Every structure is written in structure tokens, then in C-alpha cells.
CSV table of C-alpha atoms in Angstrom, one decimal:
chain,number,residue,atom,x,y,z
W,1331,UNK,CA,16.2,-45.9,63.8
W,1332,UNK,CA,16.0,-43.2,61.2
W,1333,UNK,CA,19.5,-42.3,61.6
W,1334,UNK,CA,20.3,-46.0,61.2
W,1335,UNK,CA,18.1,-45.6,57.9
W,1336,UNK,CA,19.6,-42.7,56.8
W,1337,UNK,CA,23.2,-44.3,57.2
W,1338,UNK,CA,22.3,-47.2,55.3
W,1339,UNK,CA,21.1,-45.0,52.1
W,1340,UNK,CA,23.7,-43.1,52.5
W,1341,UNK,CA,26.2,-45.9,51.8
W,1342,UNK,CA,24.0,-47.4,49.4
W,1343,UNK,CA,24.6,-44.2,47.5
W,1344,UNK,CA,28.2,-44.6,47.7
W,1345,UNK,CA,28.1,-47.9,46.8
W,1346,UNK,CA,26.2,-47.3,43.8
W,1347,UNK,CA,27.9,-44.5,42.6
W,1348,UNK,CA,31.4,-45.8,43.2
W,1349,UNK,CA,32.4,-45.6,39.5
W,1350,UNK,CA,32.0,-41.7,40.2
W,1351,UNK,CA,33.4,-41.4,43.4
W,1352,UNK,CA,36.4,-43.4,42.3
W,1353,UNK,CA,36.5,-41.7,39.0
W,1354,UNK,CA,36.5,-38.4,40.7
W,1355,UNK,CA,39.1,-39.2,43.8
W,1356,UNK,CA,41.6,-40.8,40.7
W,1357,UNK,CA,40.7,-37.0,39.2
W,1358,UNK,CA,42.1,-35.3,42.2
W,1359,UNK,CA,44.8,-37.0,42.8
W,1360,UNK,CA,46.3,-36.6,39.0
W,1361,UNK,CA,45.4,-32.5,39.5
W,1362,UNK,CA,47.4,-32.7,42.5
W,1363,UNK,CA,50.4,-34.1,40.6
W,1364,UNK,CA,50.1,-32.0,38.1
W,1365,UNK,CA,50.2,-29.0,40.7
W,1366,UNK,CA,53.0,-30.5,42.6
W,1367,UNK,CA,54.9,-31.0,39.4
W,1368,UNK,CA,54.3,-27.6,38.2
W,1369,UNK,CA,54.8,-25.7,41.6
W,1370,UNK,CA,58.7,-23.4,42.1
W,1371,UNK,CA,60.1,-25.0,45.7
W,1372,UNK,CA,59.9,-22.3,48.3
W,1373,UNK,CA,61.9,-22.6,50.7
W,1374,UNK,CA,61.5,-20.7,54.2
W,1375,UNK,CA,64.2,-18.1,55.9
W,1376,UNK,CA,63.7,-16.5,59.5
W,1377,UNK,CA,65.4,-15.0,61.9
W,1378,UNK,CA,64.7,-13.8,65.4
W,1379,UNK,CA,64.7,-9.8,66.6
W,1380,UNK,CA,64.9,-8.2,69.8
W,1381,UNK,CA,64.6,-5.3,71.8
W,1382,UNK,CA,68.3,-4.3,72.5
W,1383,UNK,CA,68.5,-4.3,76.4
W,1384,UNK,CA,69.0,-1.1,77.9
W,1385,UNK,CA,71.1,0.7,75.5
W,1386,UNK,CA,70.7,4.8,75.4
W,1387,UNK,CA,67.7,4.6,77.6
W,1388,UNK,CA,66.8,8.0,79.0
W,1389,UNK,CA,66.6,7.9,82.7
W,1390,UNK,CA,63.7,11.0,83.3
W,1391,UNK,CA,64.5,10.0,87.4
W,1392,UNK,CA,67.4,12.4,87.2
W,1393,UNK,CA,65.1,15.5,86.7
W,1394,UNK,CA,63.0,14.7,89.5
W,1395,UNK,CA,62.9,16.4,92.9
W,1396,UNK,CA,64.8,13.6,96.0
W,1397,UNK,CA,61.7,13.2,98.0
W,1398,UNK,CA,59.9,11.7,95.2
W,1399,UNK,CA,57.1,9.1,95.8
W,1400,UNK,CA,57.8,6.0,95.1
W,1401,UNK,CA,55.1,5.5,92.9
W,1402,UNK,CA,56.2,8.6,90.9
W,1403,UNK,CA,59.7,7.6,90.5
W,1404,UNK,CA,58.4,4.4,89.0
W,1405,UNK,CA,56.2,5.9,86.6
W,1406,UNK,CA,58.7,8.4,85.5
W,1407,UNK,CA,61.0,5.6,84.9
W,1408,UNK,CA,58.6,3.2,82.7
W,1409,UNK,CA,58.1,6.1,80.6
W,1410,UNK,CA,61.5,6.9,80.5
W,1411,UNK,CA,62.4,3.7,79.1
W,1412,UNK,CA,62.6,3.7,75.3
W,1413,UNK,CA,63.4,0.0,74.4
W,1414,UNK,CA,60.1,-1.1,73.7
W,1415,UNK,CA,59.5,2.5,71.7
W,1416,UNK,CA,62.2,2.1,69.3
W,1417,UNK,CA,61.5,-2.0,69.0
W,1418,UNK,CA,57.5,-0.3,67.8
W,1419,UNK,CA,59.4,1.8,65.5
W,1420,UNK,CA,61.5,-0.7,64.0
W,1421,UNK,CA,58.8,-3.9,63.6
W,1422,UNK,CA,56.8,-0.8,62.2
W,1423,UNK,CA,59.0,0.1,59.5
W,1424,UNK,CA,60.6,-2.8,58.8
W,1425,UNK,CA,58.1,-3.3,55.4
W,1426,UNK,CA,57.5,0.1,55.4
W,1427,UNK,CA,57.7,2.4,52.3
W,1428,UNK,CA,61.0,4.3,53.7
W,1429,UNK,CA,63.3,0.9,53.8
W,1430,UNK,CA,61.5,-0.3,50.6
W,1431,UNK,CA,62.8,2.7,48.9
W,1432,UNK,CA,65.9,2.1,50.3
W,1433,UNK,CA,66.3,-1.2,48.8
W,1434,UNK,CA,64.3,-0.5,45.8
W,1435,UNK,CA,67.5,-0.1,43.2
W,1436,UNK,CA,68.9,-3.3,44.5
W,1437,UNK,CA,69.2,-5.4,41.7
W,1438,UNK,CA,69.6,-8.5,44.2
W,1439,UNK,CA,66.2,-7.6,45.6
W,1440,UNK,CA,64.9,-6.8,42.0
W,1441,UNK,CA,65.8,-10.1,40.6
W,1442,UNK,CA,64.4,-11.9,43.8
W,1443,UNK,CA,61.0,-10.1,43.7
W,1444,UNK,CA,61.4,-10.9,39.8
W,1445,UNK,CA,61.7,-14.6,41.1
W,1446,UNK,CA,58.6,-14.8,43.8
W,1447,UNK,CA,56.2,-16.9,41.7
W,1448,UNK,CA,54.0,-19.9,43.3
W,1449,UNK,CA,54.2,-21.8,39.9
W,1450,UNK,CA,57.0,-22.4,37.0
W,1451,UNK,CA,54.1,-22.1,34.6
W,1452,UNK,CA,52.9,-18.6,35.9
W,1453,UNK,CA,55.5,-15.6,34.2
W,1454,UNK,CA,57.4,-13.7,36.0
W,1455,UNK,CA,56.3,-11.2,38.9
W,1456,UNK,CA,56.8,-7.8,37.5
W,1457,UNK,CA,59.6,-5.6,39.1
W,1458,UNK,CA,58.7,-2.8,41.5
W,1459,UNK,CA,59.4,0.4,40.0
W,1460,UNK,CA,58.5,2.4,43.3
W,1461,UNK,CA,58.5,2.1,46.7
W,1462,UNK,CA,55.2,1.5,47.4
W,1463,UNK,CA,55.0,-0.9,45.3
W,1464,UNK,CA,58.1,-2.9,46.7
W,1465,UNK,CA,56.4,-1.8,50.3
W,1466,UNK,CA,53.3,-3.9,49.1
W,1467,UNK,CA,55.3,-6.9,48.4
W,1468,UNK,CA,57.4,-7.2,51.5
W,1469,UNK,CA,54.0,-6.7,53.6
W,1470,UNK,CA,52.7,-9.8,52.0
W,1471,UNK,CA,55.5,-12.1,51.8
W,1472,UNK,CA,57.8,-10.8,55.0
W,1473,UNK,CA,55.5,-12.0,57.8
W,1474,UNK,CA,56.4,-10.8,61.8
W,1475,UNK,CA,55.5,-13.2,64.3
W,1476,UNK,CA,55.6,-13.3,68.3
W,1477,UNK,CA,57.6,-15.5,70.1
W,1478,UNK,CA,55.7,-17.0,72.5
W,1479,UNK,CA,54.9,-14.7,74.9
W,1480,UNK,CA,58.1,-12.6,74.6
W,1481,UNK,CA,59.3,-9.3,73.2
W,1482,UNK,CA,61.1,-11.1,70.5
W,1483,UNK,CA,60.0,-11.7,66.8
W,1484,UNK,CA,59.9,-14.1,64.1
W,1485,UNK,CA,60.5,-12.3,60.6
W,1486,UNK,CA,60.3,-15.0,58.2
W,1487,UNK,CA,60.0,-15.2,54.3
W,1488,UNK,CA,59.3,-18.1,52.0
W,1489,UNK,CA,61.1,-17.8,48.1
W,1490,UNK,CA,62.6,-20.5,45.4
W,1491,UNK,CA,66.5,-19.0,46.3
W,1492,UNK,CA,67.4,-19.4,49.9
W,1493,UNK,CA,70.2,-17.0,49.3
W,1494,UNK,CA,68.0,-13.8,48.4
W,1495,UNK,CA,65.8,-15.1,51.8
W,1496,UNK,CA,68.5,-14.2,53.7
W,1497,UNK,CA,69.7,-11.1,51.9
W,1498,UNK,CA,66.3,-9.4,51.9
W,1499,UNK,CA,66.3,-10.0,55.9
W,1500,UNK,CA,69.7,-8.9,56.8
W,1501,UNK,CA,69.2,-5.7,54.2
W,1502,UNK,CA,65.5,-5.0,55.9
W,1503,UNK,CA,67.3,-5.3,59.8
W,1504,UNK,CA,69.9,-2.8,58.9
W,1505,UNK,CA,68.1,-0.4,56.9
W,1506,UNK,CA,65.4,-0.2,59.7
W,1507,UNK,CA,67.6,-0.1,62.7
W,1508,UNK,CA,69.4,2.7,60.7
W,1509,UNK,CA,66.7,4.6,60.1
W,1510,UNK,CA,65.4,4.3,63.7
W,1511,UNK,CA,69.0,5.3,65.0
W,1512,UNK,CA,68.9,8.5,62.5
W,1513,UNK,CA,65.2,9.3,63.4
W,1514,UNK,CA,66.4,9.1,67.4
W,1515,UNK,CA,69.5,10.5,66.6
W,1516,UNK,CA,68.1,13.8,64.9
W,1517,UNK,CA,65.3,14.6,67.8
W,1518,UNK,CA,68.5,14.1,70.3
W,1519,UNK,CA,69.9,17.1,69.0
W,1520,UNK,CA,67.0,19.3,68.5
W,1521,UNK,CA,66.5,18.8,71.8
W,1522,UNK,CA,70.1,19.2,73.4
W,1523,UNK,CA,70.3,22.2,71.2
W,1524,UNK,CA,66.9,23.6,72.9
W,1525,UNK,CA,68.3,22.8,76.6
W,1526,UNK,CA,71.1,24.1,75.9
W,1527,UNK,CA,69.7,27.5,74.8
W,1528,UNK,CA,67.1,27.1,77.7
W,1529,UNK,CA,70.4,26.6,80.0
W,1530,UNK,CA,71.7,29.8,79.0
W,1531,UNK,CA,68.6,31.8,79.9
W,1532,UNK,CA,67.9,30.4,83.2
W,1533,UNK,CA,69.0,31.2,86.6
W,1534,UNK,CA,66.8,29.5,89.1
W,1535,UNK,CA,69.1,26.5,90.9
W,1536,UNK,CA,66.7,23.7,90.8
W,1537,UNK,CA,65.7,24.7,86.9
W,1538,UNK,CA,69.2,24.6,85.7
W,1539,UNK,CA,69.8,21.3,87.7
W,1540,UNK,CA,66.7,19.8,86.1
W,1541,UNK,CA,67.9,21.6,82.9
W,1542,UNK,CA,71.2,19.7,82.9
W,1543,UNK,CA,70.0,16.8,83.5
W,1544,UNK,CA,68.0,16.6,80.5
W,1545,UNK,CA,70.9,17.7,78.4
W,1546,UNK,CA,73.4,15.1,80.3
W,1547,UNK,CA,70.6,12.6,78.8
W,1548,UNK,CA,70.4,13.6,75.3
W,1549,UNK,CA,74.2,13.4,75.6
W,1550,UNK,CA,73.9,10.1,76.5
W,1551,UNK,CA,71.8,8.9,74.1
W,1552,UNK,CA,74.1,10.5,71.3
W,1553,UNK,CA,77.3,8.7,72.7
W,1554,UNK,CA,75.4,5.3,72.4
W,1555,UNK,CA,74.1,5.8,69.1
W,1556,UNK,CA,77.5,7.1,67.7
W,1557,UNK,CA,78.9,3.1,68.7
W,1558,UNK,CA,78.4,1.0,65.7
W,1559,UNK,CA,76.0,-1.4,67.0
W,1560,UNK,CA,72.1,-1.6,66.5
W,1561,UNK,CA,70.6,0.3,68.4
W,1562,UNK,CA,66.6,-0.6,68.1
W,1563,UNK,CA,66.9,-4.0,67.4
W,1564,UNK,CA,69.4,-7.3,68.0
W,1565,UNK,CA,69.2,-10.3,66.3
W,1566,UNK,CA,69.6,-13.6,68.5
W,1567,UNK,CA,69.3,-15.5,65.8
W,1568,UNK,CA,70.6,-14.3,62.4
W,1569,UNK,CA,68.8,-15.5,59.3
W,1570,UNK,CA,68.5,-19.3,58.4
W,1571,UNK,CA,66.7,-21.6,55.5
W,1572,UNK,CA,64.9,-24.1,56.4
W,1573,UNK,CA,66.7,-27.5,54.7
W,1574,UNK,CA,63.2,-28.7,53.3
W,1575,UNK,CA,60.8,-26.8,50.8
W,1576,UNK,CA,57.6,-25.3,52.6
W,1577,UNK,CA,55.9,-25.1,49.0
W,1578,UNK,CA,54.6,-27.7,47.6
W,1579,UNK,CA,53.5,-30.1,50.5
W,1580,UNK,CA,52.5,-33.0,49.0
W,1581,UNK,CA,51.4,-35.0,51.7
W,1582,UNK,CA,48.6,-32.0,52.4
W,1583,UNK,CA,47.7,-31.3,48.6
W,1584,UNK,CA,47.3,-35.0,47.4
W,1585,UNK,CA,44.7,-36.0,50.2
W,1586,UNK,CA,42.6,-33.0,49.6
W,1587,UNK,CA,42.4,-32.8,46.2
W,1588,UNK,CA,41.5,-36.3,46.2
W,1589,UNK,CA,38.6,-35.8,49.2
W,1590,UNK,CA,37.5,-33.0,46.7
W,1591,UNK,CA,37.2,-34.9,44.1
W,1592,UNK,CA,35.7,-38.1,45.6
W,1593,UNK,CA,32.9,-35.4,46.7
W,1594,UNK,CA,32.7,-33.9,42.9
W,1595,UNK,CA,32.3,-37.3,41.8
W,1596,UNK,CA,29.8,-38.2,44.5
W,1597,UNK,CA,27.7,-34.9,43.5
W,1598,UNK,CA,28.1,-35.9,39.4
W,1599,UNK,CA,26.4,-39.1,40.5
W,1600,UNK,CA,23.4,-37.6,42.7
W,1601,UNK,CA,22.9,-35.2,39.7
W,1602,UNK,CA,22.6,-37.4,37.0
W,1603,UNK,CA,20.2,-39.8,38.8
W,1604,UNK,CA,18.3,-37.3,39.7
W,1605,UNK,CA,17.9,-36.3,35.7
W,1606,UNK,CA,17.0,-39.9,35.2
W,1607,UNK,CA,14.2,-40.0,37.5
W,1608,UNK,CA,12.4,-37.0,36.4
């Protein structure tokens, strides 16, 4: 019965403060006008990245003795693989400070960050004169999603030009696939350069078998990253805009700001009675 009560005063309330309710819902939905009015379209560009299948991995198996456990030879191979390493390397650096320097005296990429404001009335975003300061911006507008349950990505980016969305993501999938294949690429010759020296001082069969293994591998992996291909990273699906804005969204912003302001004016009401009685 008392929650029946307390119902019934609680529409009584609205009903006698309706002028305020009203007042304050037609409130809301003029601000949300105003913002829709006065908001830049943003449009949204993703694409989708990969591991690239089996390219240059380094099969450790080779160096292993025949009668190997089976166990063993499976463990040596998952850590042999490096698809999923040099996938880590790329999502890592993909917004990273090296490929933001790299990109840094673009003047594409200037003129887009220039570009990236929420509102026409709000000036313009100030150019990054550093790449930390370029690094700071990709990290909060380039966002890196799962796909499902998969290895793949989703590397999207919402901005007023639909052009400069797709620039920014083909420029930041070859700049960190490149700087993957040149990180991998430099280690592979240290270390051939070491077997090789390692090769020349040893005489024991099963070392220099093991030995030349290990070299025949870094060989490998140098072959596959001298082919002009990416080598961390594929894209499935190359960069694409979204037809429709994803800033403003009118149908979200209108019914809240008008809840909000059917609950101002609803709290304007309560306070001013409660003046009146006092």
C-alpha cells in the first residue's frame, strides 16, 4: 500500500510541476540541436590485420636430436613459431612513438591531425611538433579491436575527411610492418654472422650439424624478408569509410538531453516548493 502511496505522490509531483518538466525536456531538446548543428561529421575508417600465415617461421625442430620426444618436438616447434611474435610487435607499434616519428613531417597527416576537432566552433587542434606528441594522438583516436575470437584486428579511426582515414591507416600498416621486417631483419644477421663464426671454430659432428641448422634458418628468414611483401602483418580487408557519419547521432543525443532536462526541470520544481514551504 505504501508503494501504491508513494506512486501516486510521485505523479502528483509530476503533474504539478509539469510546466517545469516540460519547460526543462523543451530545454534539452533545443541544446541538443544546437550541439548537433554545431558538431564536424566524423566519419569512421577500418580495416582488418592479420598474422601473415607462416611466412619466415623458424623451424627450431631442425636442431634437435632424431629420437626426440614427442612432446619436446612440439614444444620446440610452438616456440619456434614467430607469427604471433611479430603480429605483438606490430599491433604494439603500430601508435607507437617510432612510426609516429616516421609520419610526423607528413603534411597529409599534419593537416588531418590539424582537422580532428568534435565541434566547428572549437579552433583547430594544434599540430604535433614531436613524436610523442603525434604518438599521443594516434593512441587516442586509432583504436585496435579483436575480431571475435580470432587473431585478426580491427584498427579503426573516426575524422571529418574520409580520405585522410584511410591514408593514416595504410601509412601506419606499412611503416610498422617495415619497421618489424628491419628489427627481424637486423637480429637475423647478427646472428648468422655469430653461427657462422661459431661454425668455423667447431669440430664436433653433431655441433656443426646443429650449428648449420641454425644458420640454414636465419638464411631462411632473410630470403623471406628480402620478397616485397609484409611480412608481420596482412590486411584482409584494406581500409574502408563507413557511408554514414558516426558523429553526431542524433537519434542518441536528442532523447537524452531531453530525459536530462525533463529531470532538471523536475528538480527546479522540488526546489522551489520546497523554498515556499519553509
Amino acid at each position: 500500500m505504501s508503494d501504491d502511496q508513494t506512486m501516486m505522490e510521485m505523479i502528483r509531483d509530476l503533474w504539478h510541476g509539469k510546466r517545469y518538466v516540460v519547460a526543462g525536456t523543451l530545454v534539452g531538446a533545443v541544446l541538443a540541436l544546437l550541439l548537433v548543428a554545431g558538431a564536424v561529421p566524423h566519419y569512421k575508417t577500418a580495416m582488418i590485420v592479420a598474422p601473415v600465415p607462416g611466412a619466415g617461421g623458424v623451424d627450431l625442430g631442425a636442431a634437435m636430436p632424431d629420437n626426440t620426444g614427442l612432446a619436446v618436438q612440439y614444444l620446440v616447434n610452438r616456440l619456434g613459431s614467430r607469427d604471433s611474435t611479430a603480429f605483438i610487435y606490430f599491433e604494439t607499434m603500430l601508435r607507437g612513438a617510432r612510426v609516429a616519428d616516421k609520419l610526423r613531417d607528413d603534411e597529409l597527416v599534419r593537416r588531418g591531425v590539424a582537422g580532428a576537432r568534435l565541434f566547428s566552433f572549437l579552433p583547430a587542434r594544434p599540430v604535433p611538433d614531436n613524436a610523442a606528441s603525434l604518438s599521443d594522438f594516434l593512441t587516442r583516436h586509432v583504436k585496435i579491436v579483436p575480431v571475435g575470437h580470432s587473431a585478426m584486428r580491427r584498427i579503426y579511426i573516426t575524422h571529418p575527411d574520409p580520405a585522410f582515414g584511410v591514408y593514416l591507416l595504410e601509412k601506419l600498416h606499412h611503416h610498422a610492418d617495415a619497421m618489424v621486417k628491419t628489427d627481424v631483419a637486423g637480429k637475423a644477421e647478427n646472428r648468422s654472422r655469430y653461427l657462422q663464426e661459431q661454425l668455423g671454430r667447431t669440430h664436433h659432428p653433431d655441433h656443426r650439424k646443429a650449428l648449420t641448422s641454425l644458420l640454414m634458418e636465419q638464411e631462411h628468414i632473410m630470403m623471406m624478408l628480402a620478397i616485397d611483401e609484409p611480412y608481420a602483418a596482412i590486411m584482409p580487408e584494406p581500409p574502408v569509410t563507413h557511408v554514414r557519419p558516426d558523429w553526431p547521432r542524433p537519434g542518441f543525443l536528442l532523447p537524452l538531453f531531453m530525459l536530462v532536462g525533463a529531470a532538471a526541470g523536475y528538480v527546479v520544481f522540488a526546489a522551489r516548493r520546497a523554498a515556499l514551504a519553509r
